[in-house]
Tab-separated table of C-alpha atoms in Angstrom:
chain	number	residue	atom	x	y	z
A	17	MET	CA	34.318	51.398	-13.193
A	18	GLU	CA	35.979	53.390	-10.396
A	19	LEU	CA	32.601	53.631	-8.674
A	20	LEU	CA	32.206	49.848	-8.779
A	21	LYS	CA	35.683	49.379	-7.301
A	22	THR	CA	34.881	51.855	-4.525
A	23	VAL	CA	31.677	50.009	-3.670
A	24	LYS	CA	33.550	46.696	-3.536
A	25	ARG	CA	36.230	48.176	-1.276
A	26	ARG	CA	33.583	49.607	1.044
A	27	THR	CA	31.775	46.294	1.141
A	28	PHE	CA	34.988	44.451	1.998
A	29	TRP	CA	35.943	46.913	4.745
A	30	SER	CA	32.440	47.050	6.186
A	31	GLU	CA	32.358	43.247	6.384
A	32	LEU	CA	35.814	43.190	7.946
A	33	VAL	CA	34.748	45.713	10.584
A	34	TYR	CA	31.586	43.697	11.211
A	35	TYR	CA	33.558	40.503	11.852
A	36	VAL	CA	36.165	42.251	14.007
A	37	LEU	CA	33.571	43.980	16.174
A	38	ASN	CA	31.475	40.868	16.725
A	39	ILE	CA	34.396	38.558	17.425
A	40	GLY	CA	35.800	41.304	19.636
A	41	LEU	CA	32.525	41.397	21.579
A	42	ALA	CA	32.717	37.661	22.288
A	43	ALA	CA	36.381	37.988	23.294
A	44	ALA	CA	35.609	40.976	25.530
A	45	LEU	CA	32.940	38.989	27.380
A	46	LEU	CA	35.518	36.286	28.059
A	47	VAL	CA	38.036	38.828	29.384
A	48	ILE	CA	35.416	40.494	31.577
A	49	ALA	CA	34.241	37.138	32.945
A	50	GLN	CA	37.829	36.346	33.942
A	51	ALA	CA	38.519	39.786	35.388
A	52	PHE	CA	35.312	40.597	37.285
A	53	GLN	CA	33.374	38.597	39.841
A	54	THR	CA	30.109	40.325	39.015
A	55	PRO	CA	28.282	39.783	35.701
A	56	PHE	CA	27.012	43.363	35.421
A	57	PRO	CA	29.924	44.729	33.311
A	58	ALA	CA	29.446	41.888	30.811
A	59	LEU	CA	25.679	42.400	30.760
A	60	ALA	CA	26.183	46.117	30.220
A	61	LEU	CA	28.488	45.403	27.271
A	62	VAL	CA	25.904	43.109	25.643
A	63	VAL	CA	23.218	45.763	26.023
A	64	LEU	CA	25.506	48.555	24.795
A	65	SER	CA	26.378	46.483	21.730
A	66	LYS	CA	22.752	47.004	20.662
A	67	TRP	CA	23.104	50.807	20.620
A	68	ARG	CA	21.659	50.944	17.134
A	69	ILE	CA	18.252	50.101	18.609
A	70	ILE	CA	17.911	53.698	19.794
A	71	ALA	CA	19.964	55.288	17.003
A	72	VAL	CA	16.694	56.103	15.242
A	73	ARG	CA	13.589	58.123	16.024
A	74	PRO	CA	11.903	57.115	19.305
A	75	ARG	CA	8.817	55.839	17.516
A	76	PHE	CA	10.935	53.013	16.090
A	77	TRP	CA	12.481	52.004	19.421
A	78	TRP	CA	9.852	49.443	20.429
A	79	ALA	CA	9.938	47.728	17.045
A	80	ASN	CA	13.749	47.589	17.174
A	81	ILE	CA	13.730	46.223	20.725
A	82	GLN	CA	11.389	43.415	19.717
A	83	ALA	CA	13.435	42.639	16.618
A	84	ASN	CA	16.592	42.300	18.738
A	85	LEU	CA	15.145	40.299	21.636
A	86	VAL	CA	16.368	36.950	20.279
A	87	ASP	CA	19.920	38.237	19.902
A	88	LEU	CA	19.780	39.788	23.373
A	89	THR	CA	18.469	36.516	24.798
A	90	VAL	CA	21.457	34.631	23.417
A	91	GLY	CA	23.954	37.274	24.544
A	92	ILE	CA	22.567	37.605	28.057
A	93	GLY	CA	22.230	33.817	28.304
A	94	VAL	CA	25.890	33.376	27.403
A	95	VAL	CA	26.881	35.858	30.115
A	96	GLY	CA	24.726	34.010	32.646
A	97	LEU	CA	26.393	30.711	31.784
A	98	MET	CA	29.866	32.256	31.951
A	99	TYR	CA	29.188	33.332	35.518
A	100	LEU	CA	28.014	30.004	36.850
A	101	PRO	CA	29.958	28.995	39.981
A	102	THR	CA	31.095	25.851	38.150
A	103	SER	CA	32.338	27.729	35.056
A	104	VAL	CA	36.040	27.235	34.421
A	105	PHE	CA	38.253	29.016	31.915
A	106	TYR	CA	37.970	26.406	29.147
A	107	PHE	CA	34.191	26.359	29.492
A	108	ARG	CA	34.104	30.141	29.130
A	109	VAL	CA	36.375	29.971	26.089
A	110	THR	CA	33.982	27.473	24.502
A	111	LEU	CA	31.045	29.763	25.219
A	112	ALA	CA	32.896	32.743	23.726
A	113	ILE	CA	33.672	30.779	20.552
A	114	LEU	CA	30.071	29.610	20.227
A	115	TYR	CA	28.823	33.157	20.794
A	116	ALA	CA	31.184	34.454	18.083
A	117	ILE	CA	29.803	31.818	15.706
A	118	TRP	CA	26.285	32.961	16.593
A	119	LEU	CA	27.162	36.590	15.883
A	120	VAL	CA	29.047	36.234	12.602
A	121	VAL	CA	27.542	33.080	11.080
A	122	ILE	CA	24.135	32.156	12.476
A	123	LYS	CA	22.522	35.509	13.286
A	124	PRO	CA	22.830	36.968	9.734
A	125	MET	CA	21.050	33.969	8.186
A	126	SER	CA	17.613	34.771	6.763
A	127	LYS	CA	16.061	31.645	5.240
A	128	ARG	CA	12.977	30.372	7.031
A	129	TRP	CA	14.567	27.201	8.358
A	130	GLN	CA	17.544	29.249	9.503
A	131	VAL	CA	15.272	31.716	11.315
A	132	ALA	CA	13.542	28.770	13.003
A	133	MET	CA	16.963	27.461	14.068
A	134	GLN	CA	17.809	30.880	15.528
A	135	SER	CA	14.633	30.808	17.606
A	136	LEU	CA	15.418	27.327	18.917
A	137	ILE	CA	18.959	28.376	19.829
A	138	ALA	CA	17.599	31.384	21.726
A	139	ILE	CA	15.199	29.114	23.606
A	140	PHE	CA	17.949	26.649	24.486
A	141	VAL	CA	20.454	29.260	25.663
A	142	GLY	CA	17.919	31.571	27.313
A	143	VAL	CA	15.930	28.969	29.249
A	144	THR	CA	19.022	26.978	30.234
A	145	ALA	CA	20.743	30.060	31.618
A	146	LEU	CA	17.617	31.304	33.378
A	147	MET	CA	16.929	27.985	35.073
A	148	VAL	CA	20.459	27.597	36.444
A	149	VAL	CA	20.849	31.146	37.788
A	150	SER	CA	17.345	31.964	39.061
A	151	TYR	CA	16.916	29.491	41.935
A	152	GLU	CA	16.990	32.362	44.484
A	153	TRP	CA	15.070	34.908	42.379
A	154	PRO	CA	11.410	35.835	42.957
A	155	VAL	CA	9.132	33.572	40.963
A	156	SER	CA	7.497	36.618	39.336
A	157	VAL	CA	10.820	37.595	37.721
A	158	VAL	CA	11.313	34.084	36.360
A	159	VAL	CA	7.791	34.019	34.917
A	160	ILE	CA	8.223	37.419	33.230
A	161	LEU	CA	11.575	36.446	31.711
A	162	MET	CA	10.190	33.124	30.499
A	163	PHE	CA	7.326	35.011	28.848
A	164	LEU	CA	9.812	37.269	27.080
A	165	ILE	CA	11.840	34.292	25.829
A	166	GLY	CA	8.728	32.581	24.482
A	167	TYR	CA	7.321	35.777	22.986
A	168	SER	CA	10.559	36.823	21.297
A	169	SER	CA	11.344	33.382	19.858
A	170	ALA	CA	7.830	32.990	18.445
A	171	ARG	CA	7.824	36.513	17.035
A	172	HIS	CA	11.192	35.926	15.410
A	173	PHE	CA	9.893	32.755	13.748
A	174	LEU	CA	6.539	34.208	12.662
A	175	HIS	CA	8.109	37.374	11.288
A	176	SER	CA	9.704	35.332	8.491
A	177	TYR	CA	6.188	34.369	7.333
A	178	ASP	CA	4.702	37.886	7.449
A	179	GLU	CA	2.020	36.569	9.780
A	180	GLU	CA	-0.806	39.080	10.397
A	181	GLN	CA	-1.452	37.813	13.935
A	182	THR	CA	2.202	37.778	14.986
A	183	VAL	CA	1.663	39.698	18.233
A	184	LEU	CA	-1.285	37.562	19.365
A	185	LEU	CA	0.337	34.231	18.514
A	186	SER	CA	3.650	35.300	20.066
A	187	ALA	CA	1.879	36.380	23.259
A	188	ILE	CA	0.089	33.030	23.449
A	189	TRP	CA	3.406	31.208	23.092
A	190	GLY	CA	4.894	33.513	25.699
A	191	LEU	CA	2.126	32.475	28.110
A	192	VAL	CA	2.961	28.808	27.495
A	193	PHE	CA	6.567	29.549	28.444
A	194	ALA	CA	5.489	31.583	31.478
A	195	GLU	CA	3.240	28.810	32.790
A	196	LEU	CA	5.894	26.139	32.361
A	197	GLY	CA	8.438	28.530	33.847
A	198	TRP	CA	6.278	28.910	36.956
A	199	LEU	CA	5.944	25.136	37.257
A	200	SER	CA	9.655	24.512	36.692
A	201	TYR	CA	10.559	27.086	39.351
A	202	TYR	CA	9.213	24.649	41.967
A	203	TRP	CA	10.029	21.403	40.170
A	204	THR	CA	13.269	21.398	38.184
A	205	TYR	CA	15.305	18.471	36.969
A	206	SER	CA	18.529	18.751	35.003
A	207	TYR	CA	20.768	16.489	32.977
A	208	GLY	CA	24.470	16.626	32.267
A	209	LYS	CA	25.984	18.764	35.003
A	210	SER	CA	29.039	19.412	32.866
A	211	LEU	CA	26.950	20.800	29.994
A	212	PHE	CA	25.988	24.451	30.582
A	213	GLY	CA	25.726	23.784	34.307
A	214	GLY	CA	22.954	21.252	33.737
A	215	VAL	CA	20.315	21.403	30.995
A	216	SER	CA	16.961	21.650	32.750
A	217	GLN	CA	14.061	19.393	31.910
A	218	VAL	CA	11.865	22.356	31.040
A	219	THR	CA	14.415	23.483	28.434
A	220	ILE	CA	14.115	20.177	26.612
A	221	ILE	CA	10.315	20.183	26.883
A	222	LEU	CA	10.002	23.735	25.548
A	223	LEU	CA	12.368	22.976	22.670
A	224	LEU	CA	10.240	19.972	21.720
A	225	PHE	CA	6.968	21.892	22.060
A	226	SER	CA	8.402	24.699	19.941
A	227	LEU	CA	9.494	22.220	17.277
A	228	VAL	CA	5.999	20.715	17.103
A	229	ALA	CA	4.374	24.160	17.044
A	230	SER	CA	6.650	25.354	14.239
A	231	LYS	CA	5.898	22.277	12.130
A	232	ALA	CA	2.174	22.700	12.778
A	233	TYR	CA	2.318	26.345	11.724
A	234	GLN	CA	4.322	25.515	8.597
A	235	SER	CA	1.762	22.870	7.661
A	236	TYR	CA	-1.138	25.270	8.194
A	237	ASN	CA	0.626	28.052	6.316
A	238	LYS	CA	1.156	25.783	3.324
A	239	HIS	CA	-2.080	23.755	3.258
A	240	LYS	CA	-4.503	25.933	5.274
A	241	ALA	CA	-4.868	22.936	7.546
A	242	ILE	CA	-2.588	21.035	9.892
A	243	ARG	CA	-1.774	17.685	8.305
A	244	PHE	CA	-0.829	14.952	10.711
A	245	SER	CA	1.713	13.631	8.221
A	246	ASP	CA	3.590	16.930	8.590
A	247	ILE	CA	3.731	16.822	12.376
A	248	SER	CA	3.716	13.101	13.123
A	249	ALA	CA	7.502	12.768	13.386
A	250	PRO	CA	8.060	15.682	15.828
A	251	VAL	CA	4.976	14.659	17.852
A	252	ILE	CA	6.210	11.075	18.229
A	253	LEU	CA	9.716	12.346	19.060
A	254	THR	CA	8.306	14.726	21.678
A	255	ILE	CA	6.126	12.105	23.340
A	256	GLY	CA	8.954	9.578	23.376
A	257	ILE	CA	11.540	11.937	24.889
A	258	ILE	CA	9.157	13.342	27.517
A	259	LEU	CA	8.075	9.845	28.573
A	260	ALA	CA	11.712	8.781	28.803
A	261	MET	CA	12.537	11.792	30.981
A	262	LEU	CA	9.558	11.288	33.273
A	263	VAL	CA	9.977	7.535	33.678
A	264	PHE	CA	13.716	6.898	33.551
A	265	LEU	CA	15.673	10.123	34.090
A	266	ASN	CA	14.100	11.908	37.034
A	267	SER	CA	16.702	10.806	39.545
A	268	VAL	CA	18.942	13.883	39.077
A	269	VAL	CA	17.626	16.914	40.902
A	270	ILE	CA	18.918	20.473	41.213
């Protein structure tokens, strides 16, 4: 009985420490963003928060890095958005709160639909941040980072299905992101300047493509064939939104 009580106490304290550290990380990013003009201290803190990646034997480092790419994408994306020239204090506070929710609520989720949601969030935050901060970067850097976002989000999704061809399929999806990233580098439209500095058109397109791809994979995984009834709704939604953007909403340019 004493052993059971000890285990419960340790579980309570470990969870308390987990919540304090993660909420503290989000709060620290807010403080740093207010105190420093350069984003590098905040970026360093996000990277250092993943110290457990290398707290194992070196042969496990690469696997740990890949497993944490989605979380890193969200963290680095939040920092990028905090340091936009148009970011004000209340906007940064909102980002810090959302990042804390990601860390303590969303990231620990493990059901398949929850893992898919995590991948979509990483795509939204990562691509949005990259598009609004990279207008003066070399195109090669943008393409590489877009590949990493696509690869990591696909790998994160496929890992929940124990897919044998995870690396190949993730690399293919990374190439899709890289190609669209290259195109969007020269042709970028955004909507809602007050929302994350402007959500780029390519962000919306990649989110829709990823939604269709995930539904197609789920259908194939379940039926060993892609049934149109399983993907018809996301396909129609994707076509409709893309047509609306191309025809009616291309008047706002970054």
